[in-house]
Coordinates of C-alpha atoms and ligand atoms in Angstrom, one line a residue:
X1 CA -59.8 -16.6 83.9
X2 CA -63.3 -17.8 84.0
X3 CA -64.0 -20.4 86.6
X4 CA -66.4 -22.5 84.7
X5 CA -64.6 -22.6 81.4
X6 CA -61.2 -21.9 82.8
X7 CA -61.4 -23.3 86.3
X8 CA -58.4 -25.1 85.0
X9 CA -56.7 -21.8 84.5
X10 CA -53.8 -23.9 85.5
X11 CA -54.3 -25.8 82.3
X12 CA -53.9 -22.6 80.3
X13 CA -50.4 -22.4 81.6
X14 CA -49.6 -26.1 81.8
X15 CA -50.8 -26.5 78.3
X16 CA -47.9 -24.4 77.3
X17 CA -45.5 -26.9 78.5
X18 CA -46.2 -28.3 75.1
X19 CA -45.3 -25.3 73.2
X20 CA -42.5 -25.6 70.7
X21 CA -41.8 -24.2 67.3
X22 CA -40.1 -24.3 63.8
X23 CA -39.0 -23.0 60.6
X24 CA -37.4 -19.8 61.1
X25 CA -38.8 -18.0 58.1
X26 CA -40.4 -15.9 60.7
X27 CA -37.2 -15.1 62.4
X28 CA -38.0 -11.4 61.9
X29 CA -40.9 -11.7 64.2
X30 CA -38.9 -13.7 66.8
X31 CA -35.5 -12.3 67.4
X32 CA -35.3 -8.9 65.9
X33 CA -36.2 -6.0 68.1
X34 CA -39.4 -4.4 66.9
X35 CA -39.2 -1.5 64.5
X36 CA -38.5 1.9 66.0
X37 CA -36.6 3.3 69.0
X38 CA -37.2 1.5 72.2
X39 CA -38.7 3.4 75.0
X40 CA -36.7 2.8 78.2
X41 CA -38.7 2.1 81.3
X42 CA -38.9 5.2 83.4
X43 CA -38.1 4.4 87.0
X44 CA -40.7 4.9 89.7
X45 CA -39.7 6.9 92.7
X46 CA -39.6 5.2 96.1
X47 CA -42.9 7.0 97.0
X48 CA -44.5 5.8 93.8
X49 CA -43.4 2.2 94.4
X50 CA -44.9 2.5 97.9
X51 CA -48.2 3.9 96.5
X52 CA -48.6 1.2 93.8
X53 CA -47.9 -1.6 96.3
X54 CA -50.3 -0.3 98.9
X55 CA -53.0 0.3 96.2
X56 CA -52.8 -3.3 95.1
X57 CA -52.7 -4.6 98.7
X58 CA -55.9 -2.7 99.4
X59 CA -57.6 -4.1 96.3
X60 CA -56.7 -7.7 97.3
X61 CA -58.2 -7.2 100.7
X62 CA -61.7 -6.6 99.3
X63 CA -63.2 -10.1 98.8
X64 CA -64.9 -9.6 95.4
X65 CA -65.8 -13.2 95.0
X66 CA -68.0 -14.6 92.2
X67 CA -69.7 -17.9 93.2
X68 CA -71.9 -18.7 90.3
X69 CA -73.8 -16.8 87.6
X70 CA -76.1 -14.5 89.4
X71 CA -74.4 -15.1 92.7
X72 CA -71.6 -12.6 93.2
X73 CA -70.6 -10.6 96.2
X74 CA -72.2 -7.4 95.3
X75 CA -71.4 -5.5 98.5
X76 CA -67.7 -6.2 98.1
X77 CA -67.9 -5.1 94.5
X78 CA -69.6 -1.9 95.5
X79 CA -66.8 -1.4 98.1
X80 CA -64.3 -2.0 95.3
X81 CA -65.8 0.7 93.2
X82 CA -65.5 3.2 96.0
X83 CA -62.0 2.0 96.7
X84 CA -60.6 2.7 93.2
X85 CA -62.3 6.1 93.3
X86 CA -60.5 6.8 96.5
X87 CA -57.0 5.7 95.4
X88 CA -57.1 7.1 91.9
X89 CA -58.9 10.5 92.3
X90 CA -56.9 11.9 89.3
X91 CA -58.4 9.2 87.0
X92 CA -61.9 9.9 88.2
X93 CA -61.6 13.7 87.9
X94 CA -59.7 14.1 84.7
X95 CA -61.5 16.2 82.1
X96 CA -60.8 13.7 79.4
X97 CA -61.6 10.5 81.2
X98 CA -65.3 9.5 81.4
X99 CA -66.4 6.9 83.9
X100 CA -69.6 4.9 84.0
X101 CA -70.9 1.8 85.7
X102 CA -72.4 -1.0 83.6
X103 CA -74.4 -4.0 84.7
X104 CA -74.4 -2.7 88.3
X105 CA -70.8 -3.3 89.3
X106 CA -68.6 -3.2 86.1
X107 CA -66.6 -0.2 85.2
X108 CA -66.2 1.4 81.8
X109 CA -63.7 4.3 81.4
X110 CA -63.5 6.2 78.1
X111 CA -60.2 8.0 77.8
X112 CA -60.5 10.7 75.1
X113 CA -57.3 11.1 73.3
X114 CA -56.3 14.3 71.6
X115 CA -56.7 12.9 68.1
X116 CA -60.3 11.8 67.6
X117 CA -59.4 10.4 64.1
X118 CA -57.4 7.5 65.5
X119 CA -59.4 4.3 66.1
X120 CA -59.6 3.5 69.8
X121 CA -58.4 0.4 71.5
X122 CA -59.3 -1.4 74.8
X123 CA -57.6 -2.5 77.9
X124 CA -59.7 -5.3 79.6
X125 CA -59.6 -6.7 83.1
X126 CA -61.9 -8.1 85.7
X127 CA -62.3 -7.3 89.4
X128 CA -64.0 -10.5 90.5
X129 CA -62.1 -13.5 91.9
X130 CA -62.8 -17.2 92.5
X131 CA -63.5 -18.2 96.1
X132 CA -60.7 -19.0 98.5
X133 CA -60.9 -20.2 102.1
X134 CA -58.0 -19.9 104.6
X135 CA -57.3 -23.6 104.5
X136 CA -54.0 -24.5 102.8
X137 CA -52.9 -20.8 102.5
X138 CA -49.7 -19.6 104.1
X139 CA -51.5 -16.3 104.9
X140 CA -55.2 -15.7 104.7
X141 CA -56.2 -15.1 101.0
X142 CA -57.8 -11.7 101.6
X143 CA -55.3 -10.4 104.2
X144 CA -52.9 -8.7 101.7
X145 CA -49.8 -9.9 103.5
X146 CA -46.4 -9.8 102.1
X147 CA -43.6 -12.4 102.4
X148 CA -40.2 -12.4 100.8
X149 CA -41.0 -9.8 98.3
X150 CA -44.3 -11.3 97.3
X151 CA -47.8 -10.0 97.9
X152 CA -50.0 -13.0 98.7
X153 CA -53.7 -13.1 98.0
X154 CA -56.6 -14.2 95.8
X155 CA -56.5 -12.0 92.7
X156 CA -52.9 -11.1 92.7
X157 CA -52.3 -12.9 89.4
X158 CA -55.9 -13.2 88.3
X159 CA -56.8 -10.3 87.8
X160 CA -56.5 -7.5 90.2
X161 CA -52.9 -7.1 89.1
X162 CA -54.3 -5.9 85.7
X163 CA -57.2 -3.9 87.1
X164 CA -54.9 -2.0 89.5
X165 CA -52.0 -2.0 87.0
X166 CA -54.0 -0.3 84.3
X167 CA -55.5 2.3 86.6
X168 CA -52.2 2.9 88.3
X169 CA -50.5 3.5 84.9
X170 CA -53.3 5.9 84.0
X171 CA -52.8 7.7 87.3
X172 CA -49.1 8.1 86.8
X173 CA -49.6 9.4 83.2
X174 CA -52.0 12.0 84.5
X175 CA -49.6 13.0 87.2
X176 CA -47.0 13.5 84.5
X177 CA -49.5 15.6 82.6
X178 CA -49.6 13.2 79.7
X179 CA -52.7 13.2 77.6
X180 CA -52.9 10.2 75.3
X181 CA -53.2 10.9 71.6
X182 CA -55.2 7.8 70.7
X183 CA -58.5 7.2 72.6
X184 CA -59.0 4.0 74.5
X185 CA -61.4 2.2 76.8
X186 CA -60.6 0.6 80.1
X187 CA -63.3 -2.1 80.8
X188 CA -63.3 -3.8 84.1
X189 CA -65.8 -6.7 84.3
X190 CA -67.3 -8.0 87.6
X191 CA -68.4 -11.5 86.7
X192 CA -65.7 -12.9 84.4
X193 CA -65.2 -15.9 86.6
X194 CA -68.8 -16.9 86.1
X195 CA -69.4 -16.1 82.4
X196 CA -69.2 -12.3 82.1
X197 CA -72.8 -12.1 81.1
X198 CA -73.7 -9.2 83.3
X199 CA -70.4 -7.3 82.9
X200 CA -68.4 -7.8 79.8
X201 CA -71.3 -8.7 77.6
X202 CA -73.2 -5.6 78.6
X203 CA -70.2 -3.4 78.0
X204 CA -69.7 -4.9 74.6
X205 CA -73.4 -4.5 73.7
X206 CA -73.4 -0.9 74.8
X207 CA -70.3 0.0 72.7
X208 CA -71.5 -2.0 69.7
X209 CA -74.8 -0.1 69.7
X210 CA -72.9 3.1 69.8
X211 CA -71.1 2.0 66.6
X212 CA -67.6 1.6 68.3
X213 CA -64.9 -0.4 66.5
X214 CA -61.7 -1.1 68.2
X215 CA -58.2 -1.2 66.7
X216 CA -57.4 -4.0 69.1
X217 CA -58.1 -5.3 72.6
X218 CA -55.8 -6.7 75.2
X219 CA -57.1 -9.0 78.0
X220 CA -55.6 -11.5 80.5
X221 CA -54.4 -14.8 79.1
X222 CA -50.9 -16.0 78.5
X223 CA -47.8 -14.5 80.1
X224 CA -44.0 -14.6 80.4
X225 CA -43.1 -18.2 81.0
X226 CA -39.8 -18.9 82.7
X227 CA -38.9 -22.6 82.7
X228 CA -42.5 -23.6 82.1
X229 CA -42.1 -24.9 78.5
X230 CA -40.2 -28.1 78.6
X231 CA -37.1 -27.9 76.6
X232 CA -36.8 -24.1 76.7
X233 CA -34.5 -22.7 79.4
X234 CA -34.9 -19.0 78.8
X235 CA -38.0 -17.0 79.5
X236 CA -40.4 -16.5 76.6
X237 CA -43.5 -14.5 76.3
X238 CA -46.7 -15.9 74.7
X239 CA -49.5 -13.7 73.5
X240 CA -52.8 -15.6 73.2
X241 CA -54.3 -15.1 69.7
X242 CA -57.2 -17.5 70.2
X243 CA -59.1 -19.6 72.8
X244 CA -60.5 -23.0 72.6
X245 CA -64.2 -23.4 72.2
X246 CA -66.5 -25.3 74.6
X247 CA -69.6 -27.5 74.5
X248 CA -71.5 -28.7 77.6
X249 CA -73.9 -31.6 76.9
X250 CA -76.4 -33.3 79.1
X251 CA -76.9 -37.0 78.3
X252 CA -80.2 -38.5 79.5
X253 CA -81.5 -42.0 79.5
X254 CA -85.1 -42.6 80.5
X255 CA -86.5 -46.1 81.3
X256 CA -89.6 -47.3 82.9
X257 CA -89.2 -47.5 86.7
X258 CA -89.9 -50.8 88.4
X259 CA -89.0 -53.0 91.3
X260 CA -85.4 -54.2 91.7
X261 CA -86.7 -57.8 92.2
X262 CA -87.6 -58.0 88.5
X263 CA -84.9 -56.0 86.8
X264 CA -84.7 -55.5 83.0
X265 CA -81.5 -56.6 81.3
X266 CA -80.2 -53.0 81.2
X267 CA -81.1 -50.1 83.4
X268 CA -80.8 -46.4 82.5
X269 CA -77.7 -46.3 84.6
X270 CA -76.0 -49.2 82.7
X271 CA -76.9 -47.7 79.4
X272 CA -75.6 -44.3 80.2
X273 CA -72.5 -45.6 81.9
X274 CA -71.6 -47.5 78.8
X275 CA -72.2 -44.4 76.6
X276 CA -70.0 -42.3 78.9
X277 CA -67.3 -45.0 78.9
X278 CA -67.3 -45.1 75.1
X279 CA -66.7 -41.3 75.1
X280 CA -63.7 -41.7 77.4
X281 CA -62.3 -44.7 75.4
X282 CA -62.6 -42.8 72.1
X283 CA -61.0 -39.4 72.5
X284 CA -61.5 -36.8 69.8
X285 CA -58.9 -37.1 67.1
X286 CA -55.5 -35.5 67.5
X287 CA -55.3 -32.2 65.5
X288 CA -51.8 -31.3 66.4
X289 CA -50.3 -29.1 63.8
X290 CA -53.6 -28.3 62.2
X291 CA -54.3 -25.2 64.4
X292 CA -52.5 -22.1 65.6
X293 CA -50.4 -24.1 68.0
X294 CA -48.2 -24.8 65.0
X295 CA -47.2 -21.1 64.8
X296 CA -46.2 -21.2 68.5
X297 CA -43.8 -24.1 68.0
X298 CA -42.5 -22.6 64.8
X299 CA -41.7 -19.3 66.3
X300 CA -40.1 -20.7 69.4
X301 CA -38.0 -23.4 67.6
X302 CA -34.7 -21.7 68.1
X303 CA -35.3 -21.4 71.8
X304 CA -35.4 -25.1 72.4
X305 CA -32.3 -26.9 73.5
X306 CA -30.7 -29.5 71.2
X307 CA -32.0 -31.7 69.7
X308 CA -35.5 -30.4 70.3
X309 CA -34.7 -27.2 68.3
X310 CA -34.1 -29.4 65.3
X311 CA -37.3 -31.3 65.9
X312 CA -39.3 -28.1 66.3
X313 CA -37.7 -26.5 63.3
X314 CA -38.9 -29.4 61.2
X315 CA -42.5 -30.1 62.3
X316 CA -43.4 -30.7 58.6
X317 CA -41.6 -34.0 59.4
X318 CA -41.9 -34.5 63.1
X319 CA -45.4 -33.2 63.8
X320 CA -47.0 -36.6 64.2
X321 CA -44.3 -37.7 66.7
X322 CA -44.4 -34.5 68.6
X323 CA -48.2 -34.7 68.7
X324 CA -48.0 -38.2 70.1
X325 CA -45.6 -37.2 72.9
X326 CA -47.8 -34.3 73.8
X327 CA -50.7 -36.6 74.3
X328 CA -49.0 -38.3 77.2
X329 CA -49.7 -35.5 79.7
X330 CA -53.2 -34.1 80.3
X331 CA -51.8 -30.6 80.3
X332 CA -50.2 -30.9 76.9
X333 CA -52.9 -33.2 75.5
X334 CA -55.2 -30.2 75.9
X335 CA -53.3 -28.5 73.1
X336 CA -53.5 -31.4 70.8
X337 CA -57.2 -32.2 70.6
X338 CA -60.7 -31.4 71.7
X339 CA -60.8 -32.7 75.3
X340 CA -63.7 -34.7 76.8
X341 CA -64.5 -34.4 80.5
X342 CA -67.4 -36.2 82.2
X343 CA -68.2 -33.9 85.0
X344 CA -71.6 -34.8 86.5
X345 CA -73.5 -38.1 86.9
X346 CA -76.8 -38.3 88.5
X347 CA -79.2 -41.3 88.8
X348 CA -81.3 -43.4 91.0
X349 CA -83.9 -42.7 93.7
X350 CA -83.9 -45.7 96.0
X351 CA -81.9 -48.9 96.7
X352 CA -84.7 -51.2 95.5
X353 CA -86.1 -49.2 92.6
X354 CA -85.1 -49.5 88.9
X355 CA -83.9 -45.9 88.2
X356 CA -86.2 -44.0 85.9
X357 CA -83.5 -41.5 84.8
X358 CA -79.8 -41.4 84.5
X359 CA -78.2 -38.0 83.5
X360 CA -74.6 -37.1 82.8
X361 CA -72.9 -33.8 81.9
X362 CA -70.0 -33.8 79.6
X363 CA -67.8 -30.8 78.9
X364 CA -65.7 -30.6 75.7
X365 CA -63.0 -28.0 75.1
X366 CA -62.8 -27.5 71.3
X367 CA -59.5 -27.5 69.5
X368 CA -59.2 -24.4 67.2
X369 CA -59.3 -26.6 64.1
X370 CA -62.7 -28.1 65.0
X371 CA -66.2 -26.7 65.4
X372 CA -69.2 -27.3 67.7
X373 CA -71.0 -29.2 64.8
X374 CA -68.1 -31.5 64.2
X375 CA -67.7 -32.4 67.8
X376 CA -71.5 -33.0 68.1
X377 CA -71.4 -35.3 65.1
X378 CA -68.4 -37.3 66.5
X379 CA -70.1 -37.6 69.8
X380 CA -73.3 -39.0 68.3
X381 CA -71.3 -41.4 66.3
X382 CA -69.3 -42.6 69.4
X383 CA -72.4 -43.0 71.6
X384 CA -74.3 -44.6 68.8
X385 CA -77.3 -45.4 70.9
X386 CA -80.7 -43.7 70.4
X387 CA -81.8 -44.4 73.9
X388 CA -79.2 -41.8 75.0
X389 CA -80.8 -38.3 74.5
X390 CA -78.2 -35.6 73.9
X391 CA -79.0 -32.0 74.9
X392 CA -76.7 -29.0 74.3
X393 CA -76.6 -26.9 77.4
X394 CA -74.1 -24.4 76.1
X395 CA -71.8 -24.2 73.1
X396 CA -69.4 -21.8 71.4
X397 CA -66.9 -22.3 68.7
X398 CA -63.1 -21.7 69.2
X399 CA -62.4 -18.0 68.8
X400 CA -61.1 -16.7 65.5
X401 CA -57.3 -16.4 65.4
X402 CA -56.3 -12.8 65.7
X403 CA -53.8 -11.4 63.2
X404 CA -50.2 -11.6 64.3
X405 CA -48.1 -10.8 61.3
X406 CA -45.8 -7.8 60.8
X407 CA -48.6 -5.5 59.8
X408 CA -50.9 -6.3 62.7
X409 CA -51.0 -3.0 64.7
X410 CA -52.2 -4.4 68.1
X411 CA -49.9 -7.5 68.0
X412 CA -46.8 -5.4 67.1
X413 CA -47.6 -2.8 69.7
X414 CA -47.9 -5.5 72.4
X415 CA -44.7 -7.1 71.1
X416 CA -42.8 -3.9 71.3
X417 CA -44.1 -3.2 74.8
X418 CA -43.1 -6.7 76.0
X419 CA -39.6 -6.1 74.5
X420 CA -39.3 -2.8 76.3
X421 CA -40.5 -3.9 79.7
X422 CA -39.5 -7.5 79.8
X423 CA -36.2 -7.1 77.9
X424 CA -34.9 -10.3 79.5
X425 CA -37.4 -12.3 77.5
X426 CA -35.7 -14.2 74.7
X427 CA -38.7 -14.7 72.3
X428 CA -42.3 -13.6 71.8
X429 CA -44.8 -15.9 70.1
X430 CA -48.5 -16.3 69.5
X431 CA -50.2 -19.0 71.6
X432 CA -53.6 -20.7 72.3
X433 CA -55.5 -20.1 75.5
X434 CA -57.0 -23.3 76.8
X435 CA -59.4 -21.5 79.2
X436 CA -61.7 -18.6 78.3
X437 CA -61.7 -15.0 79.2
X438 CA -64.1 -12.0 79.0
X439 CA -62.6 -11.0 75.7
X440 CA -64.8 -13.4 73.7
X441 CA -67.7 -11.0 74.4
X442 CA -66.0 -8.4 72.3
X443 CA -65.8 -10.3 69.0
X444 CA -68.2 -7.9 67.3
X445 CA -66.0 -4.9 68.1
X446 CA -62.7 -6.1 66.7
X447 CA -60.9 -9.1 65.1
X448 CA -57.7 -8.2 66.9
X449 CA -58.0 -9.7 70.4
X450 CA -54.9 -10.5 72.3
X451 CA -54.5 -12.2 75.7
X452 CA -51.4 -11.4 77.7
X453 CA -50.9 -10.7 81.4
X454 CA -47.8 -8.8 82.2
X455 CA -46.7 -11.4 84.8
X456 CA -43.7 -13.6 85.2
X457 CA -44.6 -17.2 85.8
X458 CA -42.4 -20.1 86.8
X459 CA -43.6 -23.7 86.6
X460 CA -44.4 -23.8 90.3
X461 CA -46.6 -20.7 90.0
X462 CA -49.1 -22.3 87.6
X463 CA -51.0 -24.0 90.3
X464 CA -51.4 -20.8 92.3
X465 CA -53.9 -19.3 89.8
X466 CA -57.3 -20.3 91.1
X467 CA -55.3 -22.4 93.6
X468 CA -53.6 -22.0 96.9
X469 CA -51.1 -19.2 97.8
X470 CA -51.7 -17.1 94.7
X471 CA -49.1 -14.4 94.9
X472 CA -47.2 -11.8 92.8
X473 CA -43.7 -10.5 93.3
X474 CA -43.7 -6.8 93.9
X475 CA -41.0 -6.4 91.3
X476 CA -43.2 -8.2 88.8
X477 CA -46.2 -5.9 89.7
X478 CA -44.1 -2.8 89.1
X479 CA -43.2 -4.2 85.7
X480 CA -46.9 -4.7 85.1
X481 CA -47.6 -1.1 85.8
X482 CA -44.7 -0.2 83.4
X483 CA -46.2 -2.5 80.8
X484 CA -49.5 -0.6 80.8
X485 CA -47.7 2.8 80.9
X486 CA -45.6 1.8 77.8
X487 CA -48.5 0.2 76.1
X488 CA -50.7 3.3 76.3
X489 CA -47.8 5.5 75.0
X490 CA -46.9 3.0 72.2
X491 CA -50.5 2.9 71.1
X492 CA -50.3 6.6 70.4
X493 CA -48.4 5.8 67.2
X494 CA -50.8 6.6 64.3
X495 CA -49.6 3.5 62.4
X496 CA -46.8 1.0 62.4
X497 CA -43.6 2.2 60.9
X498 CA -42.9 0.9 57.4
X499 CA -40.6 -2.1 57.6
X500 CA -36.9 -1.3 57.6
X501 CA -37.4 2.3 58.8
X502 CA -36.9 3.0 62.4
X503 CA -38.9 5.6 64.3
X504 CA -36.3 8.3 64.5
X505 CA -36.0 8.2 60.7
X506 CA -39.7 9.1 60.3
Ligands
LIG1 C1 -74.0 -17.9 96.8 O1 -73.0 -18.9 96.9 C2 -72.5 -19.1 98.3 C3 -71.3 -20.1 98.2 O2 -71.7 -21.3 97.5 C4 -73.6 -19.6 99.1 O3 -73.1 -19.7 100.5 C5 -74.7 -18.6 99.1 O4 -75.8 -19.1 99.8 C6 -75.2 -18.3 97.7 N1 -76.1 -17.2 97.7 C7 -77.2 -17.3 96.9 C8 -78.1 -16.1 97.0 O5 -77.5 -18.2 96.2
LIG2 C1 -82.5 -36.1 84.6 O1 -83.0 -35.2 83.5 C2 -84.4 -35.3 83.4 C3 -84.7 -34.5 82.1 O2 -84.0 -33.4 82.0 C4 -85.0 -34.7 84.6 O3 -86.4 -34.7 84.5 C5 -84.6 -35.5 85.8 O4 -85.0 -35.0 87.0 C6 -83.1 -35.6 85.9 N1 -82.7 -36.6 86.9 C7 -81.7 -36.5 87.7 C8 -81.5 -37.6 88.7 O5 -81.0 -35.6 87.7
LIG3 C1 -72.5 -10.2 67.4 O1 -73.5 -9.7 66.5 C2 -74.3 -10.8 66.1 C3 -75.3 -10.2 65.0 O2 -75.8 -9.0 65.4 C4 -75.1 -11.3 67.3 O3 -76.0 -12.3 67.0 C5 -74.1 -11.8 68.3 O4 -74.7 -12.3 69.5 C6 -73.0 -10.8 68.6 N1 -72.0 -11.5 69.3 C7 -71.6 -11.1 70.5 C8 -70.5 -11.9 71.1 O5 -72.1 -10.2 71.1
LIG4 ZN1 -59.1 -14.1 85.1

């Protein structure tokens, strides 16, 4: 997850505490196994388990940190490139896998399937991580140490598990002499945590100019949540079908400087402070139920314990009440509305001088049912003071909601794969990501963008992402490799089976 827009990656997960669901018209999508015979996970040999674990450990030990846009640890990233070449020689030497570097340190693999007529898809991940110092960690964050079945280290959940999981799956497929039928890309960005402008954006531009269109794309995002969603006891899997948008504004008030012995009635600091306070006192309107979060609650309704299951199954009636309850906690409030966060405030030059300038930075995360323009308009109306100049630093709309109905190839292939590999999950539903990922750079290549990490998260794990003691259980990581193995094989299907026909009937 991106540091700047998703530094609260935590929020992505915590936001889910809110998730609920309803009317079971969609039961077919929720509780029935997906169409077709289910592939059983193939067990890994003891040697393979050892290999995949050591490969991930080695990856975690390379401190591929991104500090800020333009300031990433390039030498570690170079080392990382050499490392994957060393541990996955089969991938780099296969006659149908083409590898190239993009933007200096990002990797793009093109896996040429045997049927060039099938539209390709993409597996997306990023090799950079947010900074971590030893302080507060049970083991140093780049030491790759193991404790109680968990591999600790920065990047074990975000996102070296995916980088290594995808390449490991590819390596095992090649070892078993499997050539995929459908072509696909593996794109590994190097600056996701600080915008993705040099990595993902360049890869997307390159493919776009080559006329590539993708059947679907899967990136990090939501996950299997076990005891995270309040009111749901069994584990559920959420697949992100959209991400909130974002606006960063700079507010500036300029006044004539002067001596503090003859002050004006209002200084730039006073004027700006009042404006910022009005923004905090007047949050953006609650939009609960007006966006894709409704589908999440609807599809998970039966999973809630009584009486929440009744409430969630009848959101047509209870949405206003549920919305109000969700507003209580910052983590769930983020699902309900466009959030407002005042993040920087700078003013003043000297103790006895009337400040010429006061500047503030405000970051909004836009609810999927709202736009940049609407948020700007509301902001101007709330500030309602011409002396406060508003400048847009950066803005993008919430991402379009990816299709997730029975006919959506990518979504159904991902669902089937989750059912196969995480068979202990009781429901799968679409969800909203509160943070942003590299996937938004690929909008021109496909409308089917899904955000799911094959990881198993309990409530106490949420804070580990971008936080202290990030770790992954080795059992979960093995399942992650299985997930990509199955996903690649399931994607070979030329099209989804017609409803009510299982695969072996075809
Ligand atoms: C990059 O960021 C790190 C950490 O903030 C800092 O120590 C270093 O000086 C920065 N490097 C450059 C070239 O800005
Ligand atoms: C505030 O913003 C103005 C205009 O962008 C700039 O000239 C000034 O240096 C800034 N002042 C502070 C204290 O950041
Ligand atoms: C998609 O294409 C449009 C039009 O060519 C371009 O302006 C836009 O920047 C592209 N979007 C992305 C995310 O690259
Ligand atoms: Zn990430």
